[in-house]
Amino acid sequence: MKKEVMLKIEGIKKSFGGILALDGVSLELNEGEIVSIIGPNGAGKTTVFNILTGVYTLDEGSIIFKGEEIQNKAPIHIVKAGISRTFQNIRLFNDLRVIENVLIGAHLNTKYGFFSAIFRNGKFKEEEDREALRAIELLKAIGLDHRRDEYASNLPYGEQRKLEIARCLATGAKLILLDEPAAGMNPKESAELMEFIKKIRTMGYTVLMIEHDMSVVMNISDKIYVIDHGKPIANGLPEEIAVNEDVIKAYLGGVANA
Ligand SMILES: Nc1ncnc2c1ncn2[C@@H]1O[C@H](COP(=O)(O)OP(=O)(O)OP(=O)(O)O)[C@@H](O)[C@H]1O
Ligand SMILES: [Mg+2]
């Protein structure tokens, strides 16, 4: 069966003042895959996500998502097109409850928007009830239902990461971008995270992940792209990347310079 290309990034370039943060990065992702981007600190990984989600405009190159050119579109357009992300440093609404955090994701995709998610207003009640039911289903599916009414700030770290991912899923997006989901996790939490990411794939989502934890990357990726100093240096299967000399050199260089 031929796989459907979901995302095609071609030759993207981006500089910030004098720094060439991305210099010709390309990437292809098929529907249903888990693909990882790795590389030393400052390689340009998060910049790829910022460009993909419309936070930054690119200087050159193109991005095609489900057949539509999306480069340089506004962030809200990109969410509605079906791409949602998490952040390297968790960004939750700490003073809101778990379910409310999920509802904010859901409301990005309705005509009523963000504020009606917070300031409940009778007029929007019907739509809200439907969204609330969906949010509860989602929390059940990812095993966070028992935390529904807790404040986000009270959740243990691993569950906060899960909640941030749940908020992405609630937007209705089918491509989920995870920026270092295992950062700060202990081995038990990152093992659970791996299972969780595999589970969301079975729920019909496609995952593009930036990650430094090599056990996570090597265990769950279908394909890995490596960038260093903004340049693509390799891509392939986990077992190919693990023995690639350019990749090893890039990481050893990082250690030597640290
Ligand atoms: N808004 C910005 N203004 C100026 N420089 C930036 C900006 N965003 C990123 N950069 C620079 O671009 C380069 C790539 O940064 P990026 O955050 O993409 O790296 P990364 O691979 O995600 O690193 P890390 O693993 O540490 O998260 C760095 O040199 C960084 O300082
Ligand atoms: Mg980063």
Tab-separated table of C-alpha atoms and ligand atoms in Angstrom:
chain	number	residue	atom	x	y	z
A	1	MET	CA	0.000	0.000	0.000
A	2	LYS	CA	1.405	3.389	-0.981
A	3	LYS	CA	1.615	5.774	1.933
A	4	GLU	CA	0.101	9.224	1.666
A	5	VAL	CA	2.590	12.130	1.932
A	6	MET	CA	1.201	14.444	4.581
A	7	LEU	CA	3.920	17.050	4.938
A	8	LYS	CA	6.683	18.049	2.567
A	9	ILE	CA	9.227	20.645	3.634
A	10	GLU	CA	11.607	21.624	0.887
A	11	GLY	CA	14.846	23.570	1.192
A	12	ILE	CA	13.815	25.932	3.953
A	13	LYS	CA	16.202	28.721	4.888
A	14	LYS	CA	15.924	31.143	7.757
A	15	SER	CA	18.327	33.655	9.183
A	16	PHE	CA	18.079	35.836	12.260
A	17	GLY	CA	20.246	38.847	11.628
A	18	GLY	CA	23.636	37.372	10.861
A	19	ILE	CA	22.812	33.839	12.063
A	20	LEU	CA	21.783	31.337	9.432
A	21	ALA	CA	19.537	29.202	11.646
A	22	LEU	CA	18.291	26.939	8.839
A	23	ASP	CA	20.161	26.347	5.633
A	24	GLY	CA	18.259	24.152	3.226
A	25	VAL	CA	16.352	21.757	5.456
A	26	SER	CA	13.949	19.323	3.770
A	27	LEU	CA	11.714	16.699	5.307
A	28	GLU	CA	8.938	14.379	4.242
A	29	LEU	CA	6.372	12.791	6.492
A	30	ASN	CA	3.690	10.254	5.648
A	31	GLU	CA	0.334	9.982	7.296
A	32	GLY	CA	0.446	7.761	10.410
A	33	GLU	CA	4.204	8.005	10.900
A	34	ILE	CA	6.229	9.046	13.913
A	35	VAL	CA	9.185	11.051	12.594
A	36	SER	CA	11.907	12.633	14.720
A	37	ILE	CA	14.195	15.590	14.234
A	38	ILE	CA	17.412	15.406	16.229
A	39	GLY	CA	20.594	17.456	16.410
A	40	PRO	CA	22.837	19.221	18.921
A	41	ASN	CA	21.679	22.298	20.868
A	42	GLY	CA	21.111	25.297	18.635
A	43	ALA	CA	20.922	23.114	15.499
A	44	GLY	CA	17.697	24.781	14.363
A	45	LYS	CA	15.144	22.161	15.414
A	46	THR	CA	12.698	24.454	17.214
A	47	THR	CA	13.074	26.961	14.393
A	48	VAL	CA	11.646	24.297	12.037
A	49	PHE	CA	8.560	24.101	14.306
A	50	ASN	CA	8.285	27.880	14.559
A	51	ILE	CA	8.302	28.149	10.788
A	52	LEU	CA	5.892	25.246	10.369
A	53	THR	CA	3.386	26.825	12.756
A	54	GLY	CA	3.630	30.313	11.283
A	55	VAL	CA	5.439	31.912	14.231
A	56	TYR	CA	8.315	32.876	11.891
A	57	THR	CA	8.274	33.484	8.166
A	58	LEU	CA	10.860	31.642	6.106
A	59	ASP	CA	13.392	33.235	3.749
A	60	GLU	CA	13.383	30.490	1.113
A	61	GLY	CA	11.791	27.121	0.477
A	62	SER	CA	8.311	25.679	0.619
A	63	ILE	CA	6.038	23.740	2.948
A	64	ILE	CA	3.190	21.650	1.594
A	65	PHE	CA	0.694	20.136	4.034
A	66	LYS	CA	-1.984	17.847	2.603
A	67	GLY	CA	-1.484	19.401	-0.819
A	68	GLU	CA	-1.749	23.004	0.376
A	69	GLU	CA	1.168	25.462	0.466
A	70	ILE	CA	1.222	26.718	4.033
A	71	GLN	CA	4.532	28.570	4.289
A	72	ASN	CA	4.197	31.997	5.881
A	73	LYS	CA	0.524	31.536	6.724
A	74	ALA	CA	-0.770	32.854	10.052
A	75	PRO	CA	-0.630	30.492	13.072
A	76	ILE	CA	-4.437	30.250	13.337
A	77	HIS	CA	-4.650	29.206	9.669
A	78	ILE	CA	-2.095	26.469	10.322
A	79	VAL	CA	-4.043	25.110	13.317
A	80	LYS	CA	-7.204	25.065	11.262
A	81	ALA	CA	-5.352	23.338	8.426
A	82	GLY	CA	-4.571	20.592	10.968
A	83	ILE	CA	-1.174	21.156	12.606
A	84	SER	CA	-0.799	21.715	16.337
A	85	ARG	CA	2.217	21.813	18.629
A	86	THR	CA	3.592	21.599	22.137
A	87	PHE	CA	6.413	23.771	23.441
A	88	GLN	CA	9.911	23.007	24.644
A	89	ASN	CA	8.922	24.568	27.993
A	90	ILE	CA	5.425	23.425	28.913
A	91	ARG	CA	2.840	26.135	28.332
A	92	LEU	CA	-0.360	25.338	30.199
A	93	PHE	CA	-2.917	27.580	31.815
A	94	ASN	CA	-1.855	26.679	35.340
A	95	ASP	CA	-4.795	28.360	37.067
A	96	LEU	CA	-7.315	26.511	34.945
A	97	ARG	CA	-8.498	22.966	35.441
A	98	VAL	CA	-7.372	20.048	33.296
A	99	ILE	CA	-10.631	19.938	31.339
A	100	GLU	CA	-10.509	23.699	30.741
A	101	ASN	CA	-7.036	23.425	29.291
A	102	VAL	CA	-8.329	20.813	26.845
A	103	LEU	CA	-11.354	22.967	26.013
A	104	ILE	CA	-9.106	25.847	25.045
A	105	GLY	CA	-7.567	23.585	22.411
A	106	ALA	CA	-11.020	22.559	21.208
A	107	HIS	CA	-12.199	26.162	20.960
A	108	LEU	CA	-9.347	27.078	18.652
A	109	ASN	CA	-11.286	25.073	16.146
A	110	THR	CA	-14.767	26.503	16.662
A	111	LYS	CA	-16.186	29.814	15.606
A	112	TYR	CA	-16.640	30.941	19.204
A	113	GLY	CA	-12.956	31.149	19.994
A	114	PHE	CA	-10.811	31.375	23.020
A	115	PHE	CA	-12.745	33.713	25.307
A	116	SER	CA	-15.973	31.785	25.304
A	117	ALA	CA	-13.897	28.805	26.466
A	118	ILE	CA	-13.090	30.690	29.632
A	119	PHE	CA	-16.062	32.989	30.161
A	120	ARG	CA	-18.920	30.558	29.822
A	121	ASN	CA	-21.811	32.286	28.223
A	122	GLY	CA	-25.276	30.797	27.782
A	123	LYS	CA	-25.469	31.601	24.120
A	124	PHE	CA	-22.651	29.230	23.381
A	125	LYS	CA	-23.846	26.557	25.739
A	126	GLU	CA	-24.888	23.963	23.205
A	127	GLU	CA	-21.630	24.118	21.345
A	128	GLU	CA	-19.802	24.035	24.666
A	129	ASP	CA	-21.644	20.959	25.861
A	130	ARG	CA	-20.638	19.139	22.718
A	131	GLU	CA	-17.032	20.264	23.130
A	132	ALA	CA	-17.057	19.248	26.796
A	133	LEU	CA	-18.209	15.740	25.904
A	134	ARG	CA	-15.469	15.442	23.317
A	135	ALA	CA	-12.889	16.739	25.778
A	136	ILE	CA	-13.962	14.143	28.344
A	137	GLU	CA	-13.713	11.393	25.732
A	138	LEU	CA	-10.232	12.589	24.879
A	139	LEU	CA	-9.156	12.664	28.527
A	140	LYS	CA	-10.481	9.113	28.923
A	141	ALA	CA	-8.640	7.936	25.826
A	142	ILE	CA	-5.318	9.266	27.102
A	143	GLY	CA	-5.846	8.204	30.720
A	144	LEU	CA	-6.156	11.655	32.299
A	145	ASP	CA	-9.856	11.518	33.043
A	146	HIS	CA	-9.313	11.059	36.786
A	147	ARG	CA	-7.548	14.441	36.817
A	148	ARG	CA	-10.344	16.262	34.992
A	149	ASP	CA	-11.123	18.821	37.719
A	150	GLU	CA	-7.650	19.388	39.089
A	151	TYR	CA	-5.715	22.544	38.429
A	152	ALA	CA	-3.087	22.033	35.757
A	153	SER	CA	-0.367	23.255	38.110
A	154	ASN	CA	-1.140	20.409	40.549
A	155	LEU	CA	-0.376	17.664	38.033
A	156	PRO	CA	2.926	15.808	38.171
A	157	TYR	CA	5.323	16.791	35.415
A	158	GLY	CA	4.699	13.769	33.172
A	159	GLU	CA	0.940	14.395	33.278
A	160	GLN	CA	1.422	18.091	32.477
A	161	ARG	CA	3.256	17.022	29.316
A	162	LYS	CA	0.384	14.639	28.528
A	163	LEU	CA	-2.143	17.404	29.090
A	164	GLU	CA	-0.308	19.719	26.732
A	165	ILE	CA	-0.436	16.981	24.108
A	166	ALA	CA	-4.149	16.446	24.835
A	167	ARG	CA	-4.770	20.130	24.172
A	168	CYS	CA	-3.104	19.702	20.767
A	169	LEU	CA	-5.274	16.691	19.973
A	170	ALA	CA	-8.397	18.634	20.981
A	171	THR	CA	-7.768	21.244	18.298
A	172	GLY	CA	-8.777	18.607	15.761
A	173	ALA	CA	-5.291	18.730	14.225
A	174	LYS	CA	-4.037	15.502	12.691
A	175	LEU	CA	-0.354	16.389	12.671
A	176	ILE	CA	1.056	16.862	16.161
A	177	LEU	CA	4.425	18.549	16.670
A	178	LEU	CA	6.144	17.673	19.943
A	179	ASP	CA	9.135	19.783	21.010
A	180	GLU	CA	11.211	17.681	23.405
A	181	PRO	CA	8.310	15.884	25.092
A	182	ALA	CA	10.658	13.804	27.274
A	183	ALA	CA	12.682	16.769	28.550
A	184	GLY	CA	12.978	16.632	32.343
A	185	MET	CA	11.347	13.216	32.603
A	186	ASN	CA	12.706	10.345	34.636
A	187	PRO	CA	13.178	6.974	32.872
A	188	LYS	CA	9.781	5.696	34.054
A	189	GLU	CA	7.992	8.808	32.786
A	190	SER	CA	9.771	8.690	29.425
A	191	ALA	CA	8.910	4.995	29.030
A	192	GLU	CA	5.253	5.909	29.643
A	193	LEU	CA	5.564	8.793	27.222
A	194	MET	CA	6.754	6.403	24.501
A	195	GLU	CA	3.684	4.237	25.008
A	196	PHE	CA	1.520	7.350	24.994
A	197	ILE	CA	2.948	8.603	21.688
A	198	LYS	CA	2.467	5.154	20.140
A	199	LYS	CA	-1.103	5.215	21.424
A	200	ILE	CA	-1.937	8.578	19.860
A	201	ARG	CA	-0.675	7.231	16.559
A	202	THR	CA	-3.246	4.432	16.823
A	203	MET	CA	-5.865	7.137	17.446
A	204	GLY	CA	-5.199	8.430	13.925
A	205	TYR	CA	-2.607	11.122	14.554
A	206	THR	CA	0.727	11.668	12.834
A	207	VAL	CA	3.655	12.824	14.960
A	208	LEU	CA	6.695	14.972	14.222
A	209	MET	CA	8.899	15.068	17.288
A	210	ILE	CA	12.045	16.902	18.367
A	211	GLU	CA	13.808	14.916	21.068
A	212	HIS	CA	17.197	14.640	22.761
A	213	ASP	CA	16.418	11.405	24.627
A	214	MET	CA	17.915	8.846	22.252
A	215	SER	CA	16.156	5.878	23.835
A	216	VAL	CA	12.816	7.517	23.016
A	217	VAL	CA	13.937	8.542	19.527
A	218	MET	CA	15.427	5.169	18.596
A	219	ASN	CA	12.493	3.205	19.986
A	220	ILE	CA	9.521	4.894	18.406
A	221	SER	CA	10.649	6.717	15.253
A	222	ASP	CA	9.848	5.386	11.807
A	223	LYS	CA	12.359	7.832	10.371
A	224	ILE	CA	14.881	10.305	11.771
A	225	TYR	CA	16.179	13.580	10.346
A	226	VAL	CA	19.394	15.019	11.722
A	227	ILE	CA	20.352	18.678	11.496
A	228	ASP	CA	23.481	20.414	12.700
A	229	HIS	CA	24.139	24.145	12.539
A	230	GLY	CA	21.020	24.540	10.427
A	231	LYS	CA	22.147	22.042	7.798
A	232	PRO	CA	20.659	18.612	7.106
A	233	ILE	CA	23.345	16.027	7.763
A	234	ALA	CA	21.474	12.723	7.537
A	235	ASN	CA	18.102	11.041	7.433
A	236	GLY	CA	17.035	7.435	7.608
A	237	LEU	CA	15.841	4.582	9.768
A	238	PRO	CA	16.832	4.569	13.466
A	239	GLU	CA	19.310	1.737	12.904
A	240	GLU	CA	20.946	3.683	10.048
A	241	ILE	CA	21.175	6.921	12.028
A	242	ALA	CA	22.632	5.141	15.065
A	243	VAL	CA	25.739	4.158	13.080
A	244	ASN	CA	25.994	7.199	10.770
A	245	GLU	CA	29.473	8.712	11.090
A	246	ASP	CA	28.405	12.294	10.337
A	247	VAL	CA	25.787	12.082	13.058
A	248	ILE	CA	28.210	10.658	15.598
A	249	LYS	CA	30.723	13.388	14.698
A	250	ALA	CA	28.091	16.139	15.124
A	251	TYR	CA	27.222	14.886	18.612
A	252	LEU	CA	30.821	14.329	19.663
A	253	GLY	CA	31.626	17.852	18.441
A	254	GLY	CA	28.836	19.121	20.684
A	255	VAL	CA	30.263	17.255	23.663
A	256	ALA	CA	33.811	18.465	22.926
A	257	ASN	CA	32.593	22.060	22.767
A	258	ALA	CA	30.401	21.833	25.832
B	1	LIG	N1	13.970	34.587	17.465
B	1	LIG	C1	15.273	34.395	17.300
B	1	LIG	N2	16.128	35.439	17.180
B	1	LIG	C2	17.447	35.244	17.004
B	1	LIG	N3	18.021	34.044	16.917
B	1	LIG	C3	17.234	32.966	17.031
B	1	LIG	C4	15.824	33.073	17.229
B	1	LIG	N4	15.288	31.824	17.298
B	1	LIG	C5	16.329	30.983	17.157
B	1	LIG	N5	17.500	31.654	16.994
B	1	LIG	C6	18.830	31.075	16.800
B	1	LIG	O1	18.719	30.079	15.817
B	1	LIG	C7	19.544	28.956	16.141
B	1	LIG	C8	18.695	27.711	16.213
B	1	LIG	O2	17.839	27.780	17.380
B	1	LIG	P1	16.759	26.673	17.737
B	1	LIG	O3	16.045	27.148	18.919
B	1	LIG	O4	15.985	26.362	16.533
B	1	LIG	O5	17.698	25.447	18.105
B	1	LIG	P2	17.307	23.987	18.650
B	1	LIG	O6	17.895	22.999	17.705
B	1	LIG	O7	15.878	23.924	18.944
B	1	LIG	O8	18.172	23.945	20.011
B	1	LIG	P3	17.821	23.244	21.434
B	1	LIG	O9	18.148	21.783	21.287
B	1	LIG	O10	18.770	23.912	22.373
B	1	LIG	O11	16.395	23.515	21.747
B	1	LIG	C9	20.249	29.311	17.432
B	1	LIG	O12	21.516	29.847	17.111
B	1	LIG	C10	19.350	30.349	18.034
B	1	LIG	O13	20.068	31.212	18.872
B	2	MG	MG	14.761	23.667	20.630
